[in-house]
Structures are given as C-alpha cells and as structure tokens.
C-alpha cells in the first residue's frame, strides 16, 4: 500500500478521490482550506511551501502519488485568484513534491484540468504565456485587467471565465511539456491530467446554480447525464496505480463526450512538416 497526497480533499472530486484511495488501503494526506489533514491555501506562495513541507514530513520524504485536485470555478469574482489557485498552485506543489515522488518505486502524479481549455473560446494567449513563464504577479495583473474589460453581461454571468479556461489550458500545456523532461520521465515519475466536463460538484453548482436537464445544458451532453465526483475519482485512482507504467503527458477527457461533440476533428491533429 502507498501514501498519496490529495489536494482539495474536503469536497467534490478531491473528497471522492481521497475516499477511493483510502478504500483501496492507501494512506491519504488530505490538503484543503478546511476539514483536511493539512490546512493550507494553495493560492499563495507561502501556502504551497507550507503544504509541501507538511506533506514531506508526514510521508517521510517518499511519496507514492499526488492528486492535485484543488481548484476554483469561473464564478469566482477575482480572476487573479483563479490563476493563482488553478495554475500556480498545482504547478508549484508538484515541483516541490517531485523529489519525494522520485524516491518512490513508482511515483505518480495527476492534476485536474478541464474541458473548458478546449471548449471555451476565451483562451487568453498572453495570460497562458505569462503562466508558463512562471510570472505569477504579471499573470494576476493581466487576468484582472482582462476580466474588467469583458462585456458587462459576461462578467455578471461568469466573471473569471477567461482566466478559468486559460488557467486550465496553461496547466495542460505545462503537464505535456514537463512530463517528458528527464527530471520527471527518467526518474520514473509519471505526470498526467484529467479534463472533466460537467460534474456535479460544489464548484460546478456554484457556477451554474441548479444543474437542471443535461439536454438543456449550455454545452452538448451526448450521454444525457452529468458526471459524478466518483467518475473522476475512478480515473485519478487509475493514473496513480503502479501498473500505469507507460502513460505520461496524457490529457484524459472525462466529460461525457462534450469535447468530442464540440470538436470531433480537434484530436488527433496530424503533425505538419512545414
């Protein structure tokens, strides 16, 4: 049995993932703002350092896996906080915990992205560039300015929608780039992401209110049902298993077919020789 850190463990997909891992006999170190083994704010630099230090103390410097699940939705009024929590939080925590994952026989890490990265036409390229460059303060300033410049009706509906989609897009890019570097791949540490769609979590309901009829949802729901936190927890568990030894840099859509319905030819994309 192994030891796994799960962020966002107090509710939603994080709680479901922690429960799934514990039910499989693993030791789970939960991290959240409340009701967790480690209370830390991953939206701040100090909170990330604190969380990593406490995780390393509890696991003795060897960690079998990390599930970076903590996040906020597009309904959060502060777009800067969305960037810090959704992108800089998981990226820095995973960087700090990488040596402990490398010390395990089969270190595994999985982060929660979103299908919003590919289905929301509001990706801010400059914001993505700043995130990937590690420029947190500049990204925060840009996110706030861009949100303030959005049409009033869009700000009222989802004040941080562009920052949300852009943070998840940047996270997916970081995972693809990072997973294949020697520091991760040649150390045997696998790094993947899950891109959920409409899953009935406090985050989703906080953004949309009542879930309502899936067939009347703003984006296509081919299966005609919303996801449940357990649907994401299942795949978190699969990615963290020792047996998942030949998959890294993957982005798995767990969205009931929404991305496929909206972008049937988006993936695969042929490599260009030009």
CSV table of C-alpha atoms in Angstrom, one decimal:
chain,number,residue,atom,x,y,z
A,1,UNK,CA,0.0,0.0,0.0
A,2,UNK,CA,1.2,3.5,-0.7
A,3,UNK,CA,1.0,7.1,0.6
A,4,UNK,CA,-0.8,9.7,-1.5
A,5,UNK,CA,-1.4,13.4,-1.2
A,6,UNK,CA,-4.7,14.8,-2.4
A,7,UNK,CA,-5.4,18.5,-2.6
A,8,UNK,CA,-9.0,19.7,-2.5
A,9,UNK,CA,-9.8,16.7,-0.3
A,10,UNK,CA,-12.6,18.4,1.7
A,11,UNK,CA,-15.2,18.2,-1.1
A,12,UNK,CA,-16.2,17.3,-4.6
A,13,UNK,CA,-13.7,15.4,-6.8
A,14,UNK,CA,-11.0,15.7,-4.2
A,15,UNK,CA,-13.1,14.1,-1.4
A,16,UNK,CA,-14.2,11.3,-3.8
A,17,UNK,CA,-10.6,10.6,-4.8
A,18,UNK,CA,-9.4,10.6,-1.2
A,19,UNK,CA,-12.1,8.2,-0.3
A,20,UNK,CA,-11.4,5.9,-3.3
A,21,UNK,CA,-7.7,5.7,-2.4
A,22,UNK,CA,-8.4,5.1,1.3
A,23,UNK,CA,-10.9,2.4,0.4
A,24,UNK,CA,-8.1,0.7,-1.6
A,25,UNK,CA,-6.0,0.6,1.6
A,26,UNK,CA,-3.7,3.5,0.9
A,27,UNK,CA,-2.7,6.2,3.3
A,28,UNK,CA,-4.1,9.6,2.2
A,29,UNK,CA,-2.8,13.0,3.2
A,30,UNK,CA,-5.6,15.5,2.5
A,31,UNK,CA,-4.9,19.1,1.8
A,32,UNK,CA,-7.5,21.9,1.8
A,33,UNK,CA,-8.6,25.1,3.3
A,34,UNK,CA,-10.6,23.3,6.0
A,35,UNK,CA,-11.5,19.8,7.1
A,36,UNK,CA,-8.2,18.2,6.0
A,37,UNK,CA,-5.1,16.7,7.4
A,38,UNK,CA,-3.2,19.8,6.2
A,39,UNK,CA,-4.8,23.2,6.2
A,40,UNK,CA,-3.1,25.4,3.6
A,41,UNK,CA,-4.0,28.0,1.0
A,42,UNK,CA,-2.5,26.8,-2.3
A,43,UNK,CA,-3.4,30.2,-3.9
A,44,UNK,CA,-0.4,31.7,-2.1
A,45,UNK,CA,3.3,31.1,-2.4
A,46,UNK,CA,3.5,30.6,1.4
A,47,UNK,CA,0.6,28.2,1.4
A,48,UNK,CA,2.2,26.0,-1.2
A,49,UNK,CA,5.5,25.9,0.6
A,50,UNK,CA,3.8,25.0,3.9
A,51,UNK,CA,1.7,22.3,2.3
A,52,UNK,CA,4.7,20.7,0.7
A,53,UNK,CA,6.7,20.8,3.9
A,54,UNK,CA,4.0,19.2,5.9
A,55,UNK,CA,3.3,16.5,3.3
A,56,UNK,CA,7.0,15.7,3.2
A,57,UNK,CA,7.1,15.4,7.0
A,58,UNK,CA,4.1,13.1,7.0
A,59,UNK,CA,5.4,10.9,4.3
A,60,UNK,CA,9.0,10.8,5.4
A,61,UNK,CA,10.3,12.1,2.1
A,62,UNK,CA,8.9,9.3,0.0
A,63,UNK,CA,5.5,9.8,-1.7
A,64,UNK,CA,3.8,7.3,-4.0
A,65,UNK,CA,1.5,9.8,-5.6
A,66,UNK,CA,-0.1,13.2,-5.8
A,67,UNK,CA,-3.6,14.1,-6.9
A,68,UNK,CA,-3.6,17.9,-7.5
A,69,UNK,CA,-7.4,18.5,-7.5
A,70,UNK,CA,-7.9,21.7,-5.6
A,71,UNK,CA,-9.4,24.5,-7.8
A,72,UNK,CA,-12.0,27.2,-8.2
A,73,UNK,CA,-14.5,27.9,-10.9
A,74,UNK,CA,-15.3,30.8,-13.3
A,75,UNK,CA,-17.8,32.2,-10.9
A,76,UNK,CA,-15.1,33.5,-8.6
A,77,UNK,CA,-15.1,37.3,-8.8
A,78,UNK,CA,-11.3,37.7,-8.7
A,79,UNK,CA,-9.7,36.5,-11.9
A,80,UNK,CA,-6.2,36.8,-10.3
A,81,UNK,CA,-7.1,34.3,-7.6
A,82,UNK,CA,-8.3,31.9,-10.3
A,83,UNK,CA,-4.9,31.9,-11.9
A,84,UNK,CA,-3.0,31.5,-8.6
A,85,UNK,CA,-5.2,28.7,-7.4
A,86,UNK,CA,-5.8,26.8,-10.6
A,87,UNK,CA,-2.4,27.1,-12.3
A,88,UNK,CA,0.4,28.3,-10.0
A,89,UNK,CA,-0.9,26.2,-7.0
A,90,UNK,CA,-0.7,22.8,-8.6
A,91,UNK,CA,2.4,23.5,-10.6
A,92,UNK,CA,4.5,24.7,-7.7
A,93,UNK,CA,3.2,22.0,-5.3
A,94,UNK,CA,4.1,19.3,-7.9
A,95,UNK,CA,7.5,20.8,-8.4
A,96,UNK,CA,8.2,20.8,-4.7
A,97,UNK,CA,7.0,17.2,-4.3
A,98,UNK,CA,8.8,15.8,-7.3
A,99,UNK,CA,11.9,14.6,-5.4
A,100,UNK,CA,9.6,12.6,-3.0
A,101,UNK,CA,7.8,11.1,-5.9
A,102,UNK,CA,11.2,10.2,-7.5
A,103,UNK,CA,12.2,8.5,-4.2
A,104,UNK,CA,9.3,6.1,-4.5
A,105,UNK,CA,9.5,3.0,-6.7
A,106,UNK,CA,6.7,4.2,-8.9
A,107,UNK,CA,5.9,7.9,-8.3
A,108,UNK,CA,2.7,9.1,-10.0
A,109,UNK,CA,1.1,12.5,-10.2
A,110,UNK,CA,-2.2,13.6,-11.7
A,111,UNK,CA,-3.7,17.0,-11.9
A,112,UNK,CA,-7.3,18.1,-12.7
A,113,UNK,CA,-7.6,20.3,-15.8
A,114,UNK,CA,-10.9,21.0,-17.5
A,115,UNK,CA,-12.5,20.5,-20.9
A,116,UNK,CA,-13.0,24.3,-20.7
A,117,UNK,CA,-9.5,24.5,-22.0
A,118,UNK,CA,-10.7,23.3,-25.4
A,119,UNK,CA,-14.4,24.1,-25.4
A,120,UNK,CA,-14.5,27.7,-24.2
A,121,UNK,CA,-13.5,30.2,-26.9
A,122,UNK,CA,-12.0,32.7,-24.5
A,123,UNK,CA,-8.4,31.5,-24.1
A,124,UNK,CA,-6.1,34.5,-23.4
A,125,UNK,CA,-2.9,33.7,-25.2
A,126,UNK,CA,-0.9,36.4,-23.2
A,127,UNK,CA,-2.2,35.0,-19.9
A,128,UNK,CA,-1.1,31.5,-20.9
A,129,UNK,CA,2.3,32.8,-21.9
A,130,UNK,CA,2.8,34.5,-18.5
A,131,UNK,CA,1.7,31.4,-16.6
A,132,UNK,CA,4.0,29.1,-18.5
A,133,UNK,CA,6.8,31.6,-17.9
A,134,UNK,CA,6.2,31.4,-14.2
A,135,UNK,CA,5.3,35.1,-14.0
A,136,UNK,CA,2.6,34.9,-11.3
A,137,UNK,CA,2.3,38.6,-10.4
A,138,UNK,CA,2.2,39.7,-14.0
A,139,UNK,CA,-0.4,36.9,-14.7
A,140,UNK,CA,-2.5,38.1,-11.8
A,141,UNK,CA,-2.4,41.7,-13.0
A,142,UNK,CA,-3.2,40.7,-16.6
A,143,UNK,CA,-6.1,38.4,-15.5
A,144,UNK,CA,-7.7,41.2,-13.5
A,145,UNK,CA,-7.4,43.8,-16.3
A,146,UNK,CA,-8.7,41.4,-18.9
A,147,UNK,CA,-11.7,40.4,-16.7
A,148,UNK,CA,-12.5,44.1,-16.2
A,149,UNK,CA,-12.5,44.7,-19.9
A,150,UNK,CA,-15.0,41.9,-20.6
A,151,UNK,CA,-18.6,42.9,-21.6
A,152,UNK,CA,-20.8,43.6,-18.5
A,153,UNK,CA,-23.2,40.8,-19.3
A,154,UNK,CA,-20.4,38.2,-19.4
A,155,UNK,CA,-18.8,39.5,-16.2
A,156,UNK,CA,-22.1,39.1,-14.5
A,157,UNK,CA,-22.6,35.6,-15.7
A,158,UNK,CA,-19.0,34.3,-15.2
A,159,UNK,CA,-16.6,37.0,-14.1
A,160,UNK,CA,-13.5,34.9,-14.4
A,161,UNK,CA,-14.4,32.6,-17.3
A,162,UNK,CA,-11.4,33.6,-19.4
A,163,UNK,CA,-9.0,33.2,-16.6
A,164,UNK,CA,-10.5,29.9,-15.7
A,165,UNK,CA,-10.3,28.4,-19.2
A,166,UNK,CA,-6.8,29.9,-19.7
A,167,UNK,CA,-5.5,28.6,-16.3
A,168,UNK,CA,-6.7,25.1,-17.3
A,169,UNK,CA,-5.2,25.4,-20.8
A,170,UNK,CA,-1.8,26.5,-19.3
A,171,UNK,CA,-1.9,23.7,-16.9
A,172,UNK,CA,-2.4,21.1,-19.7
A,173,UNK,CA,0.4,22.7,-21.6
A,174,UNK,CA,2.7,22.6,-18.5
A,175,UNK,CA,1.9,18.9,-17.9
A,176,UNK,CA,2.6,18.0,-21.6
A,177,UNK,CA,5.9,19.8,-21.6
A,178,UNK,CA,7.0,18.8,-18.1
A,179,UNK,CA,6.1,15.1,-18.1
A,180,UNK,CA,8.7,14.3,-20.8
A,181,UNK,CA,11.6,16.1,-19.2
A,182,UNK,CA,14.4,14.0,-17.7
A,183,UNK,CA,13.7,15.3,-14.2
A,184,UNK,CA,10.3,13.6,-14.4
A,185,UNK,CA,10.4,10.9,-17.1
A,186,UNK,CA,13.9,9.5,-16.5
A,187,UNK,CA,13.2,9.5,-12.7
A,188,UNK,CA,10.2,7.2,-13.3
A,189,UNK,CA,7.7,9.9,-12.2
A,190,UNK,CA,4.6,9.8,-14.4
A,191,UNK,CA,2.6,13.0,-14.8
A,192,UNK,CA,-0.9,13.2,-16.4
A,193,UNK,CA,-4.0,15.2,-16.3
A,194,UNK,CA,-7.8,14.6,-16.3
A,195,UNK,CA,-10.1,17.1,-18.1
A,196,UNK,CA,-13.5,16.8,-16.5
A,197,UNK,CA,-16.7,18.3,-18.0
A,198,UNK,CA,-20.0,18.9,-16.3
A,199,UNK,CA,-19.5,17.1,-13.0
A,200,UNK,CA,-21.9,17.6,-10.1
A,201,UNK,CA,-19.5,19.2,-7.6
A,202,UNK,CA,-19.9,22.3,-5.4
A,203,UNK,CA,-17.6,24.1,-7.9
A,204,UNK,CA,-19.9,23.4,-10.9
A,205,UNK,CA,-23.1,24.1,-9.0
A,206,UNK,CA,-21.6,27.3,-7.7
A,207,UNK,CA,-21.0,28.4,-11.3
A,208,UNK,CA,-24.3,27.2,-12.8
A,209,UNK,CA,-26.7,27.1,-10.0
A,210,UNK,CA,-29.2,24.2,-10.4
A,211,UNK,CA,-27.8,21.5,-12.7
A,212,UNK,CA,-31.2,21.1,-14.5
A,213,UNK,CA,-31.7,19.0,-17.6
A,214,UNK,CA,-28.5,17.8,-19.2
A,215,UNK,CA,-30.0,18.2,-22.6
A,216,UNK,CA,-30.6,21.9,-21.9
A,217,UNK,CA,-27.0,22.4,-20.6
A,218,UNK,CA,-25.0,25.1,-22.5
A,219,UNK,CA,-22.6,22.6,-23.9
A,220,UNK,CA,-23.5,19.2,-25.5
A,221,UNK,CA,-24.0,16.3,-23.2
A,222,UNK,CA,-24.1,13.2,-25.5
A,223,UNK,CA,-24.6,10.7,-22.7
A,224,UNK,CA,-27.6,12.7,-21.4
A,225,UNK,CA,-26.3,12.7,-17.8
A,226,UNK,CA,-24.0,14.8,-15.7
A,227,UNK,CA,-20.9,13.3,-14.2
A,228,UNK,CA,-20.4,12.5,-10.5
A,229,UNK,CA,-17.3,13.1,-8.4
A,230,UNK,CA,-16.8,9.3,-8.3
A,231,UNK,CA,-16.4,9.2,-12.1
A,232,UNK,CA,-13.3,11.4,-11.8
A,233,UNK,CA,-12.0,9.6,-8.7
A,234,UNK,CA,-12.0,6.4,-10.7
A,235,UNK,CA,-9.6,7.8,-13.2
A,236,UNK,CA,-7.5,9.5,-10.6
A,237,UNK,CA,-7.0,6.1,-9.0
A,238,UNK,CA,-6.1,4.5,-12.3
A,239,UNK,CA,-3.4,7.1,-13.1
A,240,UNK,CA,-1.9,6.7,-9.6
A,241,UNK,CA,-1.6,2.9,-9.8
A,242,UNK,CA,1.8,1.3,-10.1
A,243,UNK,CA,0.5,-0.6,-13.1
A,244,UNK,CA,0.0,2.7,-15.0
A,245,UNK,CA,3.7,2.5,-16.0
A,246,UNK,CA,3.6,3.5,-19.7
A,247,UNK,CA,1.4,6.6,-19.7
A,248,UNK,CA,2.8,10.1,-19.1
A,249,UNK,CA,1.9,13.5,-20.6
A,250,UNK,CA,-1.6,12.4,-21.3
A,251,UNK,CA,-4.8,14.6,-21.0
A,252,UNK,CA,-7.8,12.4,-20.5
A,253,UNK,CA,-11.2,13.9,-21.2
A,254,UNK,CA,-13.8,12.6,-18.7
A,255,UNK,CA,-16.7,14.8,-19.8
A,256,UNK,CA,-19.4,12.6,-21.1
A,257,UNK,CA,-18.3,13.2,-24.7
A,258,UNK,CA,-18.7,17.0,-24.7
A,259,UNK,CA,-15.3,17.8,-26.2
A,260,UNK,CA,-15.7,15.1,-28.8
A,261,UNK,CA,-19.2,16.5,-29.7
A,262,UNK,CA,-17.9,20.1,-30.0
A,263,UNK,CA,-14.6,19.3,-31.6
A,264,UNK,CA,-14.9,16.0,-33.4
A,265,UNK,CA,-11.9,16.7,-35.6
A,266,UNK,CA,-9.9,18.6,-32.9
A,267,UNK,CA,-8.0,15.4,-32.0
A,268,UNK,CA,-5.9,13.8,-33.4
A,269,UNK,CA,-4.2,16.6,-35.3
A,270,UNK,CA,-1.6,15.5,-37.9
A,271,UNK,CA,1.9,16.8,-37.5
A,272,UNK,CA,2.8,19.3,-40.2
A,273,UNK,CA,6.2,19.0,-42.0
A,274,UNK,CA,6.1,22.7,-42.9
